[in-house]
């Protein structure tokens, strides 16, 4: 596609001049949309933030976990493209906001999260997932002090694999991902001890350079559900893919199928009521092993109680449909724009072009 960029009418400079008018029209055709552009001291473009109203409204019906990721842009101006997304109940990526920043630094991340906070308020229920970028982590802590922050297992796995020597790195990465997904402390400690014995060098890195309460499900202070990874740019292609097709089940297909597969397991569990009002039960398997609250939700006591009533409301198909209830509208052709003069008069100057290092290409005859 990059070979045909020069065929696109206009120029980057002209696009920057039109940006304010475009954003104005975007807000007009998509009610509730919030956009913001920030300039530097020389009135050049610095940051851009866009949050579509329909997406922000839909987030109210989803688990409160936000995945933040950034990718460097390969263009004449540089900068990074930032995505903040959620995950709908059926495992699809759900975009919340995106932004263009001049880089991954404390100033730019702070600005981004301040913009995000203007559409998604701070809350103790809120969880952020990201890679371990220190300026990003610091900005989240400052702007969203009530929220919790977890490290992305997918990014952390790449670091872990790099420290694996004389072993199959892919197996090491897989074993590490398993550690992050255990439900009970006992299961985690048992596997963690085995991991230490088999991969001592990797274990040393994990122990000295990571915090267990940031990447493990069992020690994380809030619900991170199955949201273990952040890989936004690569996964955005799956957004809205047949998200709300008509189905006849109470729960979304992924959860309904998961519970169906666990039916045989649930029937073998022994259940003792602790507090029926608060839905507290003690669950043990045939070996006498006790399971915690997470197993109550996952196995849902299929043989004793109403499985749908025990599942989180975020997995209900009716909420799933509400998340996609609003329509996203594209900005119409420029010929039909009706933009106030004060908006048209704002001319955005592009940032300075970056100079890329490397050998110049020599023409051949």
mmCIF file of C-alpha atoms in Angstrom, residues 8-250:
data_model
loop_
_atom_site.group_PDB
_atom_site.id
_atom_site.type_symbol
_atom_site.label_atom_id
_atom_site.label_comp_id
_atom_site.label_asym_id
_atom_site.label_seq_id
_atom_site.Cartn_x
_atom_site.Cartn_y
_atom_site.Cartn_z
ATOM 1 C CA UNK A 8 -3.635 9.940 -3.214
ATOM 2 C CA UNK A 9 -4.923 13.449 -4.114
ATOM 3 C CA UNK A 10 -3.693 16.354 -2.032
ATOM 4 C CA UNK A 11 -0.755 16.501 0.360
ATOM 5 C CA UNK A 12 -0.134 15.898 4.070
ATOM 6 C CA UNK A 13 0.053 19.657 4.580
ATOM 7 C CA UNK A 14 -3.388 20.149 3.064
ATOM 8 C CA UNK A 15 -4.775 17.351 5.242
ATOM 9 C CA UNK A 16 -3.497 19.061 8.392
ATOM 10 C CA UNK A 17 -5.204 22.293 7.295
ATOM 11 C CA UNK A 18 -8.503 20.431 6.932
ATOM 12 C CA UNK A 19 -8.223 18.573 10.242
ATOM 13 C CA UNK A 20 -10.311 20.935 12.372
ATOM 14 C CA UNK A 21 -13.123 20.976 9.827
ATOM 15 C CA UNK A 22 -13.045 17.189 9.546
ATOM 16 C CA UNK A 23 -13.172 16.731 13.325
ATOM 17 C CA UNK A 24 -16.058 19.180 13.545
ATOM 18 C CA UNK A 25 -18.040 17.143 10.996
ATOM 19 C CA UNK A 26 -17.104 13.901 12.751
ATOM 20 C CA UNK A 27 -18.674 15.241 15.952
ATOM 21 C CA UNK A 28 -21.763 16.426 14.067
ATOM 22 C CA UNK A 29 -22.585 13.075 12.457
ATOM 23 C CA UNK A 30 -21.630 11.050 15.574
ATOM 24 C CA UNK A 31 -23.276 12.640 18.656
ATOM 25 C CA UNK A 32 -21.318 12.320 21.877
ATOM 26 C CA UNK A 33 -17.981 12.136 20.066
ATOM 27 C CA UNK A 34 -15.083 13.980 21.685
ATOM 28 C CA UNK A 35 -12.057 15.210 19.745
ATOM 29 C CA UNK A 36 -9.108 17.331 20.775
ATOM 30 C CA UNK A 37 -6.003 18.692 19.052
ATOM 31 C CA UNK A 38 -3.023 20.104 20.924
ATOM 32 C CA UNK A 39 -0.355 22.394 19.441
ATOM 33 C CA UNK A 40 3.205 23.146 20.482
ATOM 34 C CA UNK A 41 4.522 26.641 21.215
ATOM 35 C CA UNK A 42 5.029 27.258 17.486
ATOM 36 C CA UNK A 43 1.389 26.337 16.745
ATOM 37 C CA UNK A 44 2.429 23.086 15.103
ATOM 38 C CA UNK A 45 0.444 19.878 15.487
ATOM 39 C CA UNK A 46 1.437 17.891 18.554
ATOM 40 C CA UNK A 47 -1.341 15.528 19.705
ATOM 41 C CA UNK A 48 -4.710 14.282 18.458
ATOM 42 C CA UNK A 49 -7.407 12.487 20.461
ATOM 43 C CA UNK A 50 -10.649 10.945 19.166
ATOM 44 C CA UNK A 51 -13.327 9.101 21.159
ATOM 45 C CA UNK A 52 -16.421 8.104 19.181
ATOM 46 C CA UNK A 53 -19.611 8.645 21.155
ATOM 47 C CA UNK A 54 -21.109 5.286 20.207
ATOM 48 C CA UNK A 55 -18.057 3.414 21.494
ATOM 49 C CA UNK A 56 -17.902 5.274 24.794
ATOM 50 C CA UNK A 57 -21.611 4.654 25.336
ATOM 51 C CA UNK A 58 -21.164 0.956 24.554
ATOM 52 C CA UNK A 59 -18.391 0.606 27.128
ATOM 53 C CA UNK A 60 -20.999 1.059 29.870
ATOM 54 C CA UNK A 61 -22.200 -2.475 29.100
ATOM 55 C CA UNK A 62 -18.769 -4.142 29.222
ATOM 56 C CA UNK A 63 -16.232 -5.368 31.737
ATOM 57 C CA UNK A 64 -14.215 -2.390 32.927
ATOM 58 C CA UNK A 65 -10.846 -3.469 31.551
ATOM 59 C CA UNK A 66 -9.048 -1.132 29.130
ATOM 60 C CA UNK A 67 -6.144 -2.258 27.005
ATOM 61 C CA UNK A 68 -3.669 0.466 25.937
ATOM 62 C CA UNK A 69 -1.071 -0.045 23.238
ATOM 63 C CA UNK A 70 0.986 2.100 20.863
ATOM 64 C CA UNK A 71 2.764 1.591 17.540
ATOM 65 C CA UNK A 72 5.351 3.845 15.922
ATOM 66 C CA UNK A 73 4.158 5.361 12.660
ATOM 67 C CA UNK A 74 6.368 5.117 9.602
ATOM 68 C CA UNK A 75 5.790 8.460 7.923
ATOM 69 C CA UNK A 76 7.614 11.715 7.336
ATOM 70 C CA UNK A 77 6.452 13.152 10.680
ATOM 71 C CA UNK A 78 6.980 10.187 13.009
ATOM 72 C CA UNK A 79 4.971 9.874 16.191
ATOM 73 C CA UNK A 80 2.959 6.997 17.639
ATOM 74 C CA UNK A 81 -0.574 5.755 17.066
ATOM 75 C CA UNK A 82 -2.279 4.869 20.360
ATOM 76 C CA UNK A 83 -5.297 2.622 20.792
ATOM 77 C CA UNK A 84 -7.389 2.163 23.909
ATOM 78 C CA UNK A 85 -9.804 -0.726 23.559
ATOM 79 C CA UNK A 86 -11.998 -3.015 25.580
ATOM 80 C CA UNK A 87 -13.033 -6.588 24.887
ATOM 81 C CA UNK A 88 -16.679 -7.390 24.352
ATOM 82 C CA UNK A 89 -18.236 -10.408 26.127
ATOM 83 C CA UNK A 90 -17.680 -12.633 23.111
ATOM 84 C CA UNK A 91 -13.948 -11.909 22.911
ATOM 85 C CA UNK A 92 -13.995 -9.307 20.127
ATOM 86 C CA UNK A 93 -11.836 -6.183 20.243
ATOM 87 C CA UNK A 94 -13.902 -3.075 20.958
ATOM 88 C CA UNK A 95 -12.288 0.325 20.208
ATOM 89 C CA UNK A 96 -12.772 3.092 22.737
ATOM 90 C CA UNK A 97 -10.392 5.855 21.712
ATOM 91 C CA UNK A 98 -7.347 6.443 19.584
ATOM 92 C CA UNK A 99 -4.742 9.155 19.506
ATOM 93 C CA UNK A 100 -1.641 10.386 17.733
ATOM 94 C CA UNK A 101 1.227 11.433 20.006
ATOM 95 C CA UNK A 102 4.741 12.680 19.311
ATOM 96 C CA UNK A 103 6.253 9.792 21.270
ATOM 97 C CA UNK A 104 5.950 7.578 24.335
ATOM 98 C CA UNK A 105 6.971 9.991 27.077
ATOM 99 C CA UNK A 106 5.454 11.174 30.342
ATOM 100 C CA UNK A 107 4.082 14.422 28.898
ATOM 101 C CA UNK A 108 2.338 12.772 25.955
ATOM 102 C CA UNK A 109 0.974 9.844 27.989
ATOM 103 C CA UNK A 110 -0.322 12.204 30.671
ATOM 104 C CA UNK A 111 -2.157 14.242 28.053
ATOM 105 C CA UNK A 112 -3.668 11.104 26.528
ATOM 106 C CA UNK A 113 -4.949 9.755 29.844
ATOM 107 C CA UNK A 114 -6.340 13.149 30.821
ATOM 108 C CA UNK A 115 -8.325 13.107 27.578
ATOM 109 C CA UNK A 116 -9.416 9.534 28.255
ATOM 110 C CA UNK A 117 -10.542 10.515 31.752
ATOM 111 C CA UNK A 118 -12.814 13.176 30.236
ATOM 112 C CA UNK A 119 -14.930 10.386 28.675
ATOM 113 C CA UNK A 120 -14.273 7.485 31.078
ATOM 114 C CA UNK A 121 -14.150 8.615 34.738
ATOM 115 C CA UNK A 122 -11.699 7.237 37.286
ATOM 116 C CA UNK A 123 -13.062 4.281 39.259
ATOM 117 C CA UNK A 124 -11.815 1.518 41.532
ATOM 118 C CA UNK A 125 -13.557 -0.931 39.187
ATOM 119 C CA UNK A 126 -11.409 0.213 36.270
ATOM 120 C CA UNK A 127 -8.409 -1.889 35.196
ATOM 121 C CA UNK A 128 -5.727 -0.888 32.677
ATOM 122 C CA UNK A 129 -3.645 -3.423 30.793
ATOM 123 C CA UNK A 130 -0.455 -2.396 29.002
ATOM 124 C CA UNK A 131 3.174 -3.185 28.418
ATOM 125 C CA UNK A 132 5.692 -2.044 31.037
ATOM 126 C CA UNK A 133 6.454 1.427 29.706
ATOM 127 C CA UNK A 134 7.495 3.428 32.755
ATOM 128 C CA UNK A 135 6.143 6.783 31.586
ATOM 129 C CA UNK A 136 2.821 5.145 30.710
ATOM 130 C CA UNK A 137 2.627 3.442 34.103
ATOM 131 C CA UNK A 138 3.413 6.703 35.911
ATOM 132 C CA UNK A 139 0.806 8.614 33.894
ATOM 133 C CA UNK A 140 -1.922 6.068 34.687
ATOM 134 C CA UNK A 141 -1.114 6.305 38.387
ATOM 135 C CA UNK A 142 -1.315 10.100 38.333
ATOM 136 C CA UNK A 143 -4.439 10.517 36.222
ATOM 137 C CA UNK A 144 -6.378 7.435 37.369
ATOM 138 C CA UNK A 145 -5.364 6.996 41.038
ATOM 139 C CA UNK A 146 -8.374 4.775 41.862
ATOM 140 C CA UNK A 147 -7.878 2.411 38.930
ATOM 141 C CA UNK A 148 -5.654 -0.678 38.875
ATOM 142 C CA UNK A 149 -2.913 -1.446 36.395
ATOM 143 C CA UNK A 150 -1.815 -4.845 35.135
ATOM 144 C CA UNK A 151 1.026 -5.885 32.866
ATOM 145 C CA UNK A 152 0.325 -7.508 29.541
ATOM 146 C CA UNK A 153 1.322 -11.177 29.605
ATOM 147 C CA UNK A 154 1.967 -11.194 25.864
ATOM 148 C CA UNK A 155 4.578 -8.419 26.042
ATOM 149 C CA UNK A 156 6.069 -9.837 29.237
ATOM 150 C CA UNK A 157 6.330 -13.279 27.655
ATOM 151 C CA UNK A 158 8.634 -11.870 24.967
ATOM 152 C CA UNK A 159 10.973 -10.535 27.667
ATOM 153 C CA UNK A 160 10.857 -13.855 29.528
ATOM 154 C CA UNK A 161 11.687 -15.871 26.396
ATOM 155 C CA UNK A 162 14.729 -13.689 25.755
ATOM 156 C CA UNK A 163 16.250 -14.878 29.064
ATOM 157 C CA UNK A 164 15.727 -18.559 28.239
ATOM 158 C CA UNK A 165 18.952 -20.363 27.362
ATOM 159 C CA UNK A 166 19.506 -23.900 26.056
ATOM 160 C CA UNK A 167 15.776 -24.649 26.196
ATOM 161 C CA UNK A 168 12.826 -24.333 23.846
ATOM 162 C CA UNK A 169 11.882 -20.655 24.135
ATOM 163 C CA UNK A 170 8.328 -21.222 22.922
ATOM 164 C CA UNK A 171 7.691 -23.793 25.639
ATOM 165 C CA UNK A 172 9.094 -21.398 28.231
ATOM 166 C CA UNK A 173 6.760 -18.673 26.985
ATOM 167 C CA UNK A 174 3.788 -21.040 27.117
ATOM 168 C CA UNK A 175 4.615 -22.155 30.669
ATOM 169 C CA UNK A 176 4.946 -18.531 31.762
ATOM 170 C CA UNK A 177 1.553 -17.643 30.287
ATOM 171 C CA UNK A 178 0.037 -20.568 32.207
ATOM 172 C CA UNK A 179 1.460 -19.158 35.454
ATOM 173 C CA UNK A 180 -0.373 -15.912 34.869
ATOM 174 C CA UNK A 181 -3.747 -17.609 34.454
ATOM 175 C CA UNK A 182 -4.041 -19.789 37.574
ATOM 176 C CA UNK A 183 -7.060 -19.245 39.827
ATOM 177 C CA UNK A 184 -5.694 -20.462 43.174
ATOM 178 C CA UNK A 185 -2.572 -19.640 45.145
ATOM 179 C CA UNK A 186 -1.859 -23.329 45.690
ATOM 180 C CA UNK A 187 -1.890 -24.147 41.992
ATOM 181 C CA UNK A 188 0.254 -21.114 41.213
ATOM 182 C CA UNK A 189 2.857 -21.860 43.904
ATOM 183 C CA UNK A 190 3.133 -25.488 42.801
ATOM 184 C CA UNK A 191 3.711 -24.570 39.140
ATOM 185 C CA UNK A 192 5.935 -21.620 40.042
ATOM 186 C CA UNK A 193 8.191 -23.923 42.053
ATOM 187 C CA UNK A 194 8.390 -26.320 39.107
ATOM 188 C CA UNK A 195 9.131 -23.405 36.789
ATOM 189 C CA UNK A 196 11.995 -22.352 39.074
ATOM 190 C CA UNK A 197 13.589 -25.803 38.994
ATOM 191 C CA UNK A 198 13.308 -26.268 35.234
ATOM 192 C CA UNK A 199 14.168 -22.724 34.124
ATOM 193 C CA UNK A 200 16.326 -21.150 36.859
ATOM 194 C CA UNK A 201 17.667 -18.299 34.696
ATOM 195 C CA UNK A 202 14.193 -17.289 33.569
ATOM 196 C CA UNK A 203 12.835 -17.627 37.111
ATOM 197 C CA UNK A 204 15.589 -15.279 38.338
ATOM 198 C CA UNK A 205 14.541 -12.638 35.799
ATOM 199 C CA UNK A 206 10.838 -12.983 36.637
ATOM 200 C CA UNK A 207 11.461 -12.767 40.378
ATOM 201 C CA UNK A 208 13.832 -9.783 40.200
ATOM 202 C CA UNK A 209 12.181 -7.727 37.473
ATOM 203 C CA UNK A 210 8.435 -8.305 37.748
ATOM 204 C CA UNK A 211 5.694 -7.921 40.345
ATOM 205 C CA UNK A 212 3.402 -10.926 40.703
ATOM 206 C CA UNK A 213 0.372 -8.799 41.532
ATOM 207 C CA UNK A 214 0.732 -7.089 38.140
ATOM 208 C CA UNK A 215 0.706 -10.129 35.848
ATOM 209 C CA UNK A 216 -0.878 -13.050 37.720
ATOM 210 C CA UNK A 217 -4.620 -13.530 37.877
ATOM 211 C CA UNK A 218 -4.533 -15.024 41.347
ATOM 212 C CA UNK A 219 -2.646 -12.100 42.956
ATOM 213 C CA UNK A 220 -4.146 -9.261 40.913
ATOM 214 C CA UNK A 221 -6.283 -7.065 43.247
ATOM 215 C CA UNK A 222 -9.179 -6.661 40.786
ATOM 216 C CA UNK A 223 -10.902 -8.702 38.078
ATOM 217 C CA UNK A 224 -8.871 -8.824 34.892
ATOM 218 C CA UNK A 225 -11.089 -11.611 33.562
ATOM 219 C CA UNK A 226 -9.381 -13.331 30.628
ATOM 220 C CA UNK A 227 -7.851 -10.052 29.481
ATOM 221 C CA UNK A 228 -4.207 -11.106 29.712
ATOM 222 C CA UNK A 229 -2.726 -9.477 26.635
ATOM 223 C CA UNK A 230 -2.605 -6.149 24.876
ATOM 224 C CA UNK A 231 -1.915 -6.316 21.164
ATOM 225 C CA UNK A 232 -4.254 -3.635 19.836
ATOM 226 C CA UNK A 233 -2.822 -2.704 16.491
ATOM 227 C CA UNK A 234 -2.699 -6.290 15.261
ATOM 228 C CA UNK A 235 -6.129 -7.227 16.573
ATOM 229 C CA UNK A 236 -8.218 -4.229 15.474
ATOM 230 C CA UNK A 237 -9.117 -6.001 12.219
ATOM 231 C CA UNK A 238 -11.514 -8.196 14.214
ATOM 232 C CA UNK A 239 -13.569 -5.254 15.505
ATOM 233 C CA UNK A 240 -17.321 -5.500 14.981
ATOM 234 C CA UNK A 241 -16.987 -8.837 13.112
ATOM 235 C CA UNK A 242 -20.554 -10.153 13.210
ATOM 236 C CA UNK A 243 -20.706 -8.911 16.786
ATOM 237 C CA UNK A 244 -24.442 -8.902 17.311
ATOM 238 C CA UNK A 245 -25.915 -11.516 15.038
ATOM 239 C CA UNK A 246 -29.202 -12.899 16.330
ATOM 240 C CA UNK A 247 -28.786 -15.747 18.798
ATOM 241 C CA UNK A 248 -31.216 -17.546 21.050
ATOM 242 C CA UNK A 249 -29.114 -18.076 24.185
ATOM 243 C CA UNK A 250 -29.032 -15.990 27.379
#
